[in-house]
Coordinates of C-alpha atoms and ligand atoms in Angstrom, one line a residue:
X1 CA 5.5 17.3 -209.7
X2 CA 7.4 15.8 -212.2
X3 CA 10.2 14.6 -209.6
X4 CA 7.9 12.0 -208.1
X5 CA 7.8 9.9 -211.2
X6 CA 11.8 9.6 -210.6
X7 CA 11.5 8.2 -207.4
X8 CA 12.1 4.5 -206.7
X9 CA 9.4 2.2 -205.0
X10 CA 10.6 2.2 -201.4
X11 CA 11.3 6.0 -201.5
X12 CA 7.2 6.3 -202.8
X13 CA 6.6 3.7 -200.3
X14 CA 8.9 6.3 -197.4
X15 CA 7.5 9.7 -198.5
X16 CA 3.5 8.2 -198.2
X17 CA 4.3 6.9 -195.0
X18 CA 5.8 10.0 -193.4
X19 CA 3.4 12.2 -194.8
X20 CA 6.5 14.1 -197.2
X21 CA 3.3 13.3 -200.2
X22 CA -0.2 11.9 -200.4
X23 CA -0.8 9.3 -202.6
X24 CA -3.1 11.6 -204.8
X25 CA 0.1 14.0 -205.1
X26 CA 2.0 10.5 -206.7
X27 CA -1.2 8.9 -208.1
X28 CA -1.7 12.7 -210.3
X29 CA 2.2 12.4 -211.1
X30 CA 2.3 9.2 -212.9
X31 CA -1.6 9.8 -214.7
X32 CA -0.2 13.3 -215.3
X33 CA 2.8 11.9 -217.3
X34 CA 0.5 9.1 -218.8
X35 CA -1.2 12.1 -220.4
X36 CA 1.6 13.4 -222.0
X37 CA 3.7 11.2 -222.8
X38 CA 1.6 8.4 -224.1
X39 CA -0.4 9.4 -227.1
X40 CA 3.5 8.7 -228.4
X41 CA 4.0 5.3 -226.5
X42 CA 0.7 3.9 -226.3
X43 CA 1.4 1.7 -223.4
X44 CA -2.3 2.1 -221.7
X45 CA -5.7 0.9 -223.6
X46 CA -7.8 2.0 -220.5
X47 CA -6.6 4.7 -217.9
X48 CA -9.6 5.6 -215.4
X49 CA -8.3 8.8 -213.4
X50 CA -11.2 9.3 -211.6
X51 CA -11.2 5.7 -210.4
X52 CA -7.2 5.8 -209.8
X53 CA -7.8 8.8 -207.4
X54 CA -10.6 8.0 -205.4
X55 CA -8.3 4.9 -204.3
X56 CA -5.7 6.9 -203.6
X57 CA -7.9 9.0 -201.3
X58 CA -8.8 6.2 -199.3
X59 CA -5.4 5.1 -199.1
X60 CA -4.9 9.0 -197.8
X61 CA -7.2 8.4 -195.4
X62 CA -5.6 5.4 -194.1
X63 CA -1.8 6.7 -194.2
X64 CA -2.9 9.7 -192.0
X65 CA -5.0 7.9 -189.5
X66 CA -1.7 5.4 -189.3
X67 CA 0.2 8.4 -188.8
X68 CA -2.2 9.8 -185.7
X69 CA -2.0 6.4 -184.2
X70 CA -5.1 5.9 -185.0
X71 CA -4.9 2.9 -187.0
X72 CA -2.4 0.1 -186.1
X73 CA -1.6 -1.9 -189.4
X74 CA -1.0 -0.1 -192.6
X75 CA -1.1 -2.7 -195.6
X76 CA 2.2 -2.3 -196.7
X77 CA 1.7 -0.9 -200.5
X78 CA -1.2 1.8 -199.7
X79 CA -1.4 4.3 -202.0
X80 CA 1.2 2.9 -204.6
X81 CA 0.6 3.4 -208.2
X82 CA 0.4 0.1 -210.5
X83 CA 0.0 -0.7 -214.0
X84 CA -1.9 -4.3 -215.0
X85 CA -1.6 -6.1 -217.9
X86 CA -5.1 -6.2 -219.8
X87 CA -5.5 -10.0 -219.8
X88 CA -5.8 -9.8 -215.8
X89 CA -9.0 -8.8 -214.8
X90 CA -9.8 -5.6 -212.4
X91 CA -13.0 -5.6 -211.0
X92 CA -15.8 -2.2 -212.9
X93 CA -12.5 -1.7 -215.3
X94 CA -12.2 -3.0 -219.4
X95 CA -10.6 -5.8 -220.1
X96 CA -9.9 -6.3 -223.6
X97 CA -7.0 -8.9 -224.2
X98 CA -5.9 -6.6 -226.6
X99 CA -8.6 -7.9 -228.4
X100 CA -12.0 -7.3 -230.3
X101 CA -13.7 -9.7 -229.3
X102 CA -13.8 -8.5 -225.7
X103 CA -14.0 -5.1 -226.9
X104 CA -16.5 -4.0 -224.1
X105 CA -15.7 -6.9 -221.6
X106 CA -16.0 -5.4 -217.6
X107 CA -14.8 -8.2 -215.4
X108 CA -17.3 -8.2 -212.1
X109 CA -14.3 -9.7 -210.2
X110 CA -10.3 -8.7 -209.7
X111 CA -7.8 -11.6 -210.8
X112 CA -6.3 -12.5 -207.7
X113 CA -2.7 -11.5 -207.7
X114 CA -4.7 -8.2 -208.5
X115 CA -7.0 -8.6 -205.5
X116 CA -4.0 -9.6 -203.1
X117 CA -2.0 -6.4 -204.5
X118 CA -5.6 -4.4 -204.0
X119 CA -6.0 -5.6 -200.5
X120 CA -2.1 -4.9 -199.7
X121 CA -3.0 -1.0 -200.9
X122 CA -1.9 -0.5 -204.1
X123 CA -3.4 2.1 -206.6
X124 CA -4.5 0.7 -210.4
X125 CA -3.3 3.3 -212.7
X126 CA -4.8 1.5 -215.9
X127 CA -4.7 -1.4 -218.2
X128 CA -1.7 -2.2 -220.5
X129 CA -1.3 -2.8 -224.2
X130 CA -0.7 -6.3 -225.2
X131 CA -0.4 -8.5 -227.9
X132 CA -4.5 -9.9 -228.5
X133 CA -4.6 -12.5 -225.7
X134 CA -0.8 -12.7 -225.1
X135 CA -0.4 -13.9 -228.4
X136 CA 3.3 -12.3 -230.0
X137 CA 6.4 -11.0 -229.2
X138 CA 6.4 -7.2 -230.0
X139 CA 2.4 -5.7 -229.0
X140 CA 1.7 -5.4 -232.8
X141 CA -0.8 -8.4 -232.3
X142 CA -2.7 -5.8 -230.3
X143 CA -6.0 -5.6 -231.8
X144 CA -6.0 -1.6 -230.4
X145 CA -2.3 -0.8 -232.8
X146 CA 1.3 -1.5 -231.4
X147 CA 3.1 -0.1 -228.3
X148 CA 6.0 1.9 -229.2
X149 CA 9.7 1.5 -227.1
X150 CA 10.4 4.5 -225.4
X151 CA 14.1 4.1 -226.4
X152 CA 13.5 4.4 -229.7
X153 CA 9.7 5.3 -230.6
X154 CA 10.2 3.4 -234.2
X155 CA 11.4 0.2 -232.5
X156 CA 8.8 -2.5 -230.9
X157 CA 9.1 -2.7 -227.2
X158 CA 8.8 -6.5 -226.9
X159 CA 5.5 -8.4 -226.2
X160 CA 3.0 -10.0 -225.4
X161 CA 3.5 -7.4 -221.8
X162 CA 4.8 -5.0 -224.4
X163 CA 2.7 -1.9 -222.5
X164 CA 3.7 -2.8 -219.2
X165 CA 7.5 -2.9 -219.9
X166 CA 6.9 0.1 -221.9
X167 CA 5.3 1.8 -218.8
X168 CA 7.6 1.3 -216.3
X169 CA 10.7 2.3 -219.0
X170 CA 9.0 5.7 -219.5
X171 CA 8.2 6.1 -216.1
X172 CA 4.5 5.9 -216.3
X173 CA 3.8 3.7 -213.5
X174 CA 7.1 2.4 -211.0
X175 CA 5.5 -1.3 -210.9
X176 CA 3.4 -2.9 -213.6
X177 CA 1.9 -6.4 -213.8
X178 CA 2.9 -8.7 -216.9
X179 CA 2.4 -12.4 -218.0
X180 CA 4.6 -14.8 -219.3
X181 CA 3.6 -18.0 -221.2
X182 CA 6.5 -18.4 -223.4
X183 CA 8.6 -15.3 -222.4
X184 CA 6.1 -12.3 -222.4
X185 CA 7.3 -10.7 -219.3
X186 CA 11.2 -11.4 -220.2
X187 CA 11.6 -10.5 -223.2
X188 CA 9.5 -7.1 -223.1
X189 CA 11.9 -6.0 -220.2
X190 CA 14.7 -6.6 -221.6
X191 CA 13.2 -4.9 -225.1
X192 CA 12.9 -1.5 -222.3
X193 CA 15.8 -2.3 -220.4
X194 CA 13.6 -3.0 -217.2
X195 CA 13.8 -5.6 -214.8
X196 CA 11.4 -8.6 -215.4
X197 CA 10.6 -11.7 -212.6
X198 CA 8.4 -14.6 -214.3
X199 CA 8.0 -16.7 -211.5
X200 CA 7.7 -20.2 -211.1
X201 CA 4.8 -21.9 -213.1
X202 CA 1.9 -22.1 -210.2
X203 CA 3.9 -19.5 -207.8
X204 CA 1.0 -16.9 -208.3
X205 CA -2.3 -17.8 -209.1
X206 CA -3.9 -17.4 -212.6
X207 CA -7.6 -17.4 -211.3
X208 CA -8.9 -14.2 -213.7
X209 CA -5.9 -14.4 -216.0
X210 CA -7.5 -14.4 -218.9
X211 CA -6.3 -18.3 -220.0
X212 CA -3.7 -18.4 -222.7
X213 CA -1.8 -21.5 -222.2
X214 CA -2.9 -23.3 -219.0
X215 CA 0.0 -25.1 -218.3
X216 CA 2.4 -22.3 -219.1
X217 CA 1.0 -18.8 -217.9
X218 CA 2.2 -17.1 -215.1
X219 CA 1.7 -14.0 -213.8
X220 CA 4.6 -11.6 -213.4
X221 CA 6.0 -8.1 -212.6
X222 CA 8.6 -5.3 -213.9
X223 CA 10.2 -2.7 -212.4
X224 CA 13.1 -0.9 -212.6
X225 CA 15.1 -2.9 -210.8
X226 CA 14.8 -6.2 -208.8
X227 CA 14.6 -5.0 -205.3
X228 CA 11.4 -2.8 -205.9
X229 CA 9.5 -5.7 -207.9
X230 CA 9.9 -7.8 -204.2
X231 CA 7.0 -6.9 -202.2
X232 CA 5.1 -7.0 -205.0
X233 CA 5.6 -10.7 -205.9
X234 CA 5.7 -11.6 -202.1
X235 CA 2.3 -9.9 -201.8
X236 CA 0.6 -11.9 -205.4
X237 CA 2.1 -15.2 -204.4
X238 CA 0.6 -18.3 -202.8
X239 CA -1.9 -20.7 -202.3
X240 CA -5.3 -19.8 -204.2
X241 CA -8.4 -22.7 -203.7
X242 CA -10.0 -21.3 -207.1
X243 CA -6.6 -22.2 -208.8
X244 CA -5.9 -26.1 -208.6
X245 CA -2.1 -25.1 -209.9
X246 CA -1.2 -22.8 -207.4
X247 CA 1.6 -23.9 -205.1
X248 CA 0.6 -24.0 -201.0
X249 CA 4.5 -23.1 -200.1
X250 CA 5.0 -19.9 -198.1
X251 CA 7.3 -17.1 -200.3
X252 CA 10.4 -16.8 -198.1
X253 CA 11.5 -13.4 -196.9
X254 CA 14.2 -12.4 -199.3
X255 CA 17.2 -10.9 -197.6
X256 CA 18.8 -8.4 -199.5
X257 CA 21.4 -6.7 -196.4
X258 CA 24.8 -6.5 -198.0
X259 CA 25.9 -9.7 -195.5
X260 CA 23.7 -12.0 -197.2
X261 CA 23.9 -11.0 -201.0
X262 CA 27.8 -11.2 -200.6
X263 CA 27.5 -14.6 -199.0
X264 CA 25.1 -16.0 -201.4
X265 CA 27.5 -14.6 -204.6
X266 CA 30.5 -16.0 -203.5
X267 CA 28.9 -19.6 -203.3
X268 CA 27.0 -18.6 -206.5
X269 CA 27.0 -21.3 -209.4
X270 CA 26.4 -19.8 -212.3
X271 CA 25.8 -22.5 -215.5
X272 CA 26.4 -20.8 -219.0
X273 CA 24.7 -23.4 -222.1
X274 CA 26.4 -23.5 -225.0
X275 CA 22.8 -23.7 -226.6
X276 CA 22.0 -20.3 -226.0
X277 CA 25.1 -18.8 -227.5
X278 CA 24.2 -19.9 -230.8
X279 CA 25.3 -18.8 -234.5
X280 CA 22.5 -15.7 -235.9
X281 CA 22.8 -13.6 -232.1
X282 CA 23.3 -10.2 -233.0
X283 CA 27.1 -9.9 -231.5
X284 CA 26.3 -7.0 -229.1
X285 CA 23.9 -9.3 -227.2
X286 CA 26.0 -11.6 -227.0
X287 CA 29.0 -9.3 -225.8
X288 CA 26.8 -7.3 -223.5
X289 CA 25.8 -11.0 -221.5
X290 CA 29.3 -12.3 -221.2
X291 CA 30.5 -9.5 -219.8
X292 CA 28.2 -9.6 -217.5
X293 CA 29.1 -13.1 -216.6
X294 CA 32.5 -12.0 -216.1
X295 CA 31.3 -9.1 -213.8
X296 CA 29.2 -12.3 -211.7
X297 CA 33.1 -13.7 -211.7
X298 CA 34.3 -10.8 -210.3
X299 CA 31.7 -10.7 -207.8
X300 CA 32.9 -14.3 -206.8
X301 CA 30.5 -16.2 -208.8
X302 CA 31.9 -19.8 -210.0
X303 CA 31.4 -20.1 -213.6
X304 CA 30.1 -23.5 -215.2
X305 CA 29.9 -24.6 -218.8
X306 CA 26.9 -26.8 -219.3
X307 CA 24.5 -28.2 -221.5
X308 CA 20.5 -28.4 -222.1
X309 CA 20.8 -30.5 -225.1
X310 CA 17.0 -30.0 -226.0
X311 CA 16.9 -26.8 -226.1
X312 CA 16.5 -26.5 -229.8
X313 CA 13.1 -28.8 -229.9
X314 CA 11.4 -26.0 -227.1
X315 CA 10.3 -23.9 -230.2
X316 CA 8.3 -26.7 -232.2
X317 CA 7.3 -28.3 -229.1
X318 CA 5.9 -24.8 -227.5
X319 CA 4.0 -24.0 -231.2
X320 CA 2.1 -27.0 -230.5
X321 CA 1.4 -27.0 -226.9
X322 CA 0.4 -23.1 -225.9
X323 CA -1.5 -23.2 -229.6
X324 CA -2.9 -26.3 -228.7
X325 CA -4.5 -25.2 -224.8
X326 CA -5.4 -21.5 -226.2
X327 CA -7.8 -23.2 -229.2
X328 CA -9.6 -24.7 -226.0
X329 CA -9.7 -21.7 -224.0
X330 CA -10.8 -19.5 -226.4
X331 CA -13.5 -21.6 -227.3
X332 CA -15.7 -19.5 -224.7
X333 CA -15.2 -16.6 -226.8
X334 CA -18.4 -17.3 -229.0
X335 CA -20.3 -14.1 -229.2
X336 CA -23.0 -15.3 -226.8
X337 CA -21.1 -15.3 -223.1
X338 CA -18.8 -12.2 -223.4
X339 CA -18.4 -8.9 -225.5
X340 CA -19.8 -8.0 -228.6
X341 CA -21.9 -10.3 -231.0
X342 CA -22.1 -10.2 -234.6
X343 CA -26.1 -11.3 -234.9
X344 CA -27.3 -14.2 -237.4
X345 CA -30.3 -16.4 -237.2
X346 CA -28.6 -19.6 -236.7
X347 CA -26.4 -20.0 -233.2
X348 CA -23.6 -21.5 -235.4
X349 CA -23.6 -18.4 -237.7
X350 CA -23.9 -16.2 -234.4
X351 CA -20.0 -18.5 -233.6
X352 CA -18.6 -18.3 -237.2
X353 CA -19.3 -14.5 -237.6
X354 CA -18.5 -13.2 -234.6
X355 CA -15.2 -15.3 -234.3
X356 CA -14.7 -14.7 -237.7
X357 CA -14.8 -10.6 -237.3
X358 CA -13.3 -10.4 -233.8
X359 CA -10.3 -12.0 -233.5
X360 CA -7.4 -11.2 -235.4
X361 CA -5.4 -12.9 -237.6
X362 CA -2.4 -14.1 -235.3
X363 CA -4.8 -16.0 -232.9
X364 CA -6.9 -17.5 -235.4
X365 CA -3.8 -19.0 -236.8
X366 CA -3.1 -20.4 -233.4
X367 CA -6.8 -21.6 -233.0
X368 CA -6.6 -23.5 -236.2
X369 CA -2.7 -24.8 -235.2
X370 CA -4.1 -25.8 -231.9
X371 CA -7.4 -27.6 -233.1
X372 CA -5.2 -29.2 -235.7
X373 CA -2.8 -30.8 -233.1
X374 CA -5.6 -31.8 -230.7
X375 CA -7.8 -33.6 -233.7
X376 CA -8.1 -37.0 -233.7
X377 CA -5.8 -39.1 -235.7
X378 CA -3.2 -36.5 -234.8
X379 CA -3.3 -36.3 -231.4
X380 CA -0.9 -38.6 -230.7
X381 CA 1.4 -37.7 -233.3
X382 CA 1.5 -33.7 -232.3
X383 CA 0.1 -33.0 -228.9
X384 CA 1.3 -36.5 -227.5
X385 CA 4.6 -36.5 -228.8
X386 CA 4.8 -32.5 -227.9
X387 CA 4.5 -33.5 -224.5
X388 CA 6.9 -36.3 -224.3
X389 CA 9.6 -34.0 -225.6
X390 CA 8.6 -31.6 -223.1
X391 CA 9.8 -34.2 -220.4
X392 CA 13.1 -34.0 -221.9
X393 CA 13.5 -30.3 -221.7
X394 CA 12.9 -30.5 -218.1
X395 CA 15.4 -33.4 -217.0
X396 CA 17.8 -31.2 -218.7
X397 CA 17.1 -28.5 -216.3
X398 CA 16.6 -30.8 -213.8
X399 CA 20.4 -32.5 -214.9
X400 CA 21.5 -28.8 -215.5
X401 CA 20.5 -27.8 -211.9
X402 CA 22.4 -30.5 -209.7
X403 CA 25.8 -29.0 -210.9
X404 CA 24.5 -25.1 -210.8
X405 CA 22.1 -22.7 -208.6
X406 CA 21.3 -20.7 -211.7
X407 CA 21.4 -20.4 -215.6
X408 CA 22.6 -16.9 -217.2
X409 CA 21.7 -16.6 -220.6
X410 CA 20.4 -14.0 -223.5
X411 CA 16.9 -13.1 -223.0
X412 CA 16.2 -12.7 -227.2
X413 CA 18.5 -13.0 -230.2
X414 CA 18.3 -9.6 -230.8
X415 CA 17.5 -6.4 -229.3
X416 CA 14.3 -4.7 -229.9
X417 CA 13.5 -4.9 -233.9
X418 CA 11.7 -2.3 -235.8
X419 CA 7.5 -2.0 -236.0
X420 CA 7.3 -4.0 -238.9
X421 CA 10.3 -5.3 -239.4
X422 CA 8.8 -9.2 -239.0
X423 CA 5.9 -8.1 -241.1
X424 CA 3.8 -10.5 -242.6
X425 CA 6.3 -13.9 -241.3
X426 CA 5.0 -15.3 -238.0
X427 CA 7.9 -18.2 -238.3
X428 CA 10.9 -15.3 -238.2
X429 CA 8.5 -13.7 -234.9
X430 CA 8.4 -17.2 -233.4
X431 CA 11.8 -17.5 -233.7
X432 CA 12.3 -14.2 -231.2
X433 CA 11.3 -16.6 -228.2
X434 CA 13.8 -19.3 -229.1
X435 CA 15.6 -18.5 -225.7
X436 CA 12.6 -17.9 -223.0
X437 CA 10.4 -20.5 -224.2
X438 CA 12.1 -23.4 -222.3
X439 CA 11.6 -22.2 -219.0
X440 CA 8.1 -21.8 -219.3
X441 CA 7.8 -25.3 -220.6
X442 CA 10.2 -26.3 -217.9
X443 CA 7.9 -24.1 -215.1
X444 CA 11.4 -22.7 -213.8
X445 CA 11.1 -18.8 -212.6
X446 CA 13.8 -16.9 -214.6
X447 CA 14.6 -12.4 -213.6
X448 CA 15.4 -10.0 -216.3
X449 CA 18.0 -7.3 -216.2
X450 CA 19.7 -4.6 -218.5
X451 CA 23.2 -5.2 -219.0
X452 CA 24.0 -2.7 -221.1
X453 CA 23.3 -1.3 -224.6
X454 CA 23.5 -2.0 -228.7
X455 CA 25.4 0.0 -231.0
X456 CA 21.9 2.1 -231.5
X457 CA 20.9 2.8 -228.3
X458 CA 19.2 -0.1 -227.6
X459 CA 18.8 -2.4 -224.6
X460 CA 20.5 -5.4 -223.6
X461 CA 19.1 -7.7 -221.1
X462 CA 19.9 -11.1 -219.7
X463 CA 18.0 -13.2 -218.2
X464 CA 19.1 -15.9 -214.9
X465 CA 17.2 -19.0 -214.6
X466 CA 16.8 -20.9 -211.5
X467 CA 15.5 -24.5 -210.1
X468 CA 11.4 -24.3 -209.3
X469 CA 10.4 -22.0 -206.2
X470 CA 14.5 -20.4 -206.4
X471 CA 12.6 -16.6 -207.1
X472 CA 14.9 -15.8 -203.7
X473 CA 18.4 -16.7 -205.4
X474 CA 16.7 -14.5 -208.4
X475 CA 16.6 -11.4 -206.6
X476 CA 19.4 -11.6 -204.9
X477 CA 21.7 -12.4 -208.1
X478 CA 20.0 -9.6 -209.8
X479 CA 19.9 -7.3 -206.8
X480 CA 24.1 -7.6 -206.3
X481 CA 24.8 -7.0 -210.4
X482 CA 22.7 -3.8 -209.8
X483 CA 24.6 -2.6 -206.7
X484 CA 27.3 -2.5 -208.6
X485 CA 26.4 -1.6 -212.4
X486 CA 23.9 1.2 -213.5
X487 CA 22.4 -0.3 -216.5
X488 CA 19.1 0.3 -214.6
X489 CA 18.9 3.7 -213.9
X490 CA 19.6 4.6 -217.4
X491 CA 16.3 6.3 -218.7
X492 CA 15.4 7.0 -222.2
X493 CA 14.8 11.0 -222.9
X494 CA 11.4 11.7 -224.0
X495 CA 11.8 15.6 -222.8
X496 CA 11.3 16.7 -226.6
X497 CA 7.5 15.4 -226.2
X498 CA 7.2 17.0 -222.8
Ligands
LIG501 N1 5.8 -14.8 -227.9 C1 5.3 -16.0 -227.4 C2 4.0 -16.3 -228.1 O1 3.7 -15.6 -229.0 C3 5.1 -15.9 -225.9 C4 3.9 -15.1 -225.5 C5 3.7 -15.0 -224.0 O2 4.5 -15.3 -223.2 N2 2.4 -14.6 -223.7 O3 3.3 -17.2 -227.8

């Protein structure tokens, strides 16, 4: 069985469809693998086999009646295997955040980029590692004990979607489900050498997404490479009436025929900031992206230098803002209206206590950042002023976009660091999103992609960043580098734990 989990999306998608395998066959394939492999990895907190295979029975039932005629629309991902991020809720199945405090937490509802993927067929393998309520850069803020990179089982594998990138890397689920507030979906795949899409800020809908940062969060995907992650944005995206934020603009076809990805390369802009080339990037990273500039070149790309002048103030001006909006939405988190309680007599002890022994250390920092900033007297002087600069990061993108269609950069300073390695210094962690946080301040969509490898073996990613609701360009500029590189289909050998 084990060839199934080589197979790419649209050959799972083929092989259902014509009957070659049922989706139990692939569904007991990936859980199979899961089971093996990832007592090493530690990519899943929840699996649920005997959930995951009664769904793919009933998608069996509908891919034969479809195939006696009996049915007339199939929905077009029955019976494919997906992994979710654990801060997006799947109706009867855990959600933890990676945290403590939700420890027992079983949504009654599905998120709804879940529910849209449920509805379109799809098969939930399990819940994914992540840092406790999105909160890091490398899983080790996981409450349940890090993810490991499947590349290198010592080295982090990026965070807060740690797991998910993780999964797809060691071919434990083809498609998995991330979210990115300041770069969680990004800079995981490149960590795993994956391919990442963090959509545009209010392209999918964060209704049962458990809230991080309200005006940052988006949900996103990874897969191996960017043509396979497609239907599965397509199918999350749009219009949601219990999300306010979410955008009522249909998700254009994306045309990925050789014709059209040639045409839209050759009249490709591609804007390089000096800001993101800056002194302290590990030189492989830096060598791996510019070449594959030059390779866009090749392709028939134009090459622009340009500037985002602000780019330096994102990181303060993100450390107040996300900390600021998760210190109110986590204010729910009191022992009395979810998970576990730790009991007193008084209702304020039954808060302190419970807070106090369930959440860990990284997001009470951020609560007590966040309450700080929003605190009268200083309101004006953090949050306020937080906000204004924020303007100023998006005129440059806004500025930055009339001369180019898209904006290549390195996804992280560095490729993936030891467990560890940042230990007990949360500033030197921050500092790892330095790169992806302006685009979620900014609400731009930016893809993910491996462009090659560090002197140990280690993924290199870049990431392409394009004007709001530009996903399409995305794809396709990610899609025509992977026609003609194979940075994707390298895979990391885990036979020895086989
Ligand atoms: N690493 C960033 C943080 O810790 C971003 C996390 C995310 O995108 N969820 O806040």
């Amino acid at each position: 069985m084990s060839e199934i989990v080589d197979l790419r999306v649209g050959e799972i998608i083929a092989g259902l469809q014509s009957g070659d395998f049922s989706s139990r066959e692939v569904t007991t394939a990936f859980l199979g693998r899961i089971e093996q492999l990832d007592e090493h990895i530690h990519a899943f907190l929840t699996v649920n086999p005997e959930q995951s295979l009664s769904r793919a029975d009933e998608a069996d039932r509908k891919l034969l009646a479809h195939r006696r005629g009996q049915q007339e629309s199939l929905p077009s991902l029955t019976g494919i295997p997906l992994a979710v991020k654990d801060v997006l809720c799947v109706k009867d199945m855990r959600c933890t955040c990676g945290s403590r405090i939700l420890e027992n937490f079983i949504p009654p509802y599905s998120a709804t980029a879940v529910e849209r993927l449920s509805k379109a067929g799809v098969v939930i393998l399990g819940k994914t590692n992540t840092d406790e309520f999105a909160m890091g850069s490398s899983t080790e803020n996981s409450a349940y004990g890090p993810t490991h990179n499947p590349w290198n089982l010592q080295h982090v594998p990026g965070g807060s979607s740690g797991g998910s990138a993780a999964a797809v890397a060691a071919k434990l689920a083809p498609i998995a489900l991330g979210t990115d507030t300041g770069g969680s979906v990004r800079q995981p795949a490149s960590f795993c050498g994956v391919t990442g899409i963090k959509p545009t800020y209010g392209r999918v809908s964060r209704f049962g997404l458990v809230a991080f940062g309200s005006s940052l969060d988006v949900v996103g995907a990874f897969g191996k490479s960017a043509s396979e992650i497609i239907p599965f944005l397509n199918t999350m995206s749009g219009y949601d009436p219990s999300d306010a934020t979410s955008i009522d603009l249909p998700v254009p076809g994306i045309d990925l025929a050789s014709a059209a990805i040639e045409e839209t390369i050759k009249n490709l802009r591609i804007g390089v900031p000096e800001e993101y080339f800056i002194k302290g990037i590990q030189n492989e990273v830096e060598d791996r992206v510019r070449k594959a500039i030059l390779q866009f070149e090749k392709l028939g790309a134009q090459i622009v230098d340009i500037r985002l002048p602000f780019t330096e103030q994102a990181l303060p001006v993100y450390y107040i803002i996300a900390p600021a909006e998760a210190s109110a939405n986590l204010a729910r988190f009191d022992g009395i209206r979810y998970g576990p309680r730790v009991p007193a007599d008084e209702m304020w002890d039954i808060f302190r206590r419970t807070r106090g022994e369930k959440f860990g250390p990284e997001v009470k920092r951020r609560i007590m950042l966040g309450t700080y900033a929003l605190s009268a007297g200083y309101y004006e002087a953090y949050y306020g002023q937080a906000q204004k600069v924020r303007t100023l990061i998006k005129n440059d993108f806004e500025a930055a976009f009339e001369k180019v269609d898209v904006i290549a950069a390195p996804v992280a300073p560095t490729t993936a660091f030891r467990i560890g390695e940042h230990g007990d210094d949360p500033l030197s962690m921050y500092l790892e999103d330095v790169f992806t946080l302006p685009a979620n301040l900014a609400g731009v969509p930016g893809i993910t992609f491996p462009v090659g490898f560090d002197d140990q073996g280690l993924p290199v990613g870049m990431q392409l960043m394009g004007s709001h609701f530009q996903e399409k360009l995305l794809f396709q500029a990610a899609h025509a580098y992977q026609l003609v590189t194979d940075w994707h289909v390298h895979q990391p050998n885990l036979d020895q734990y086989l």
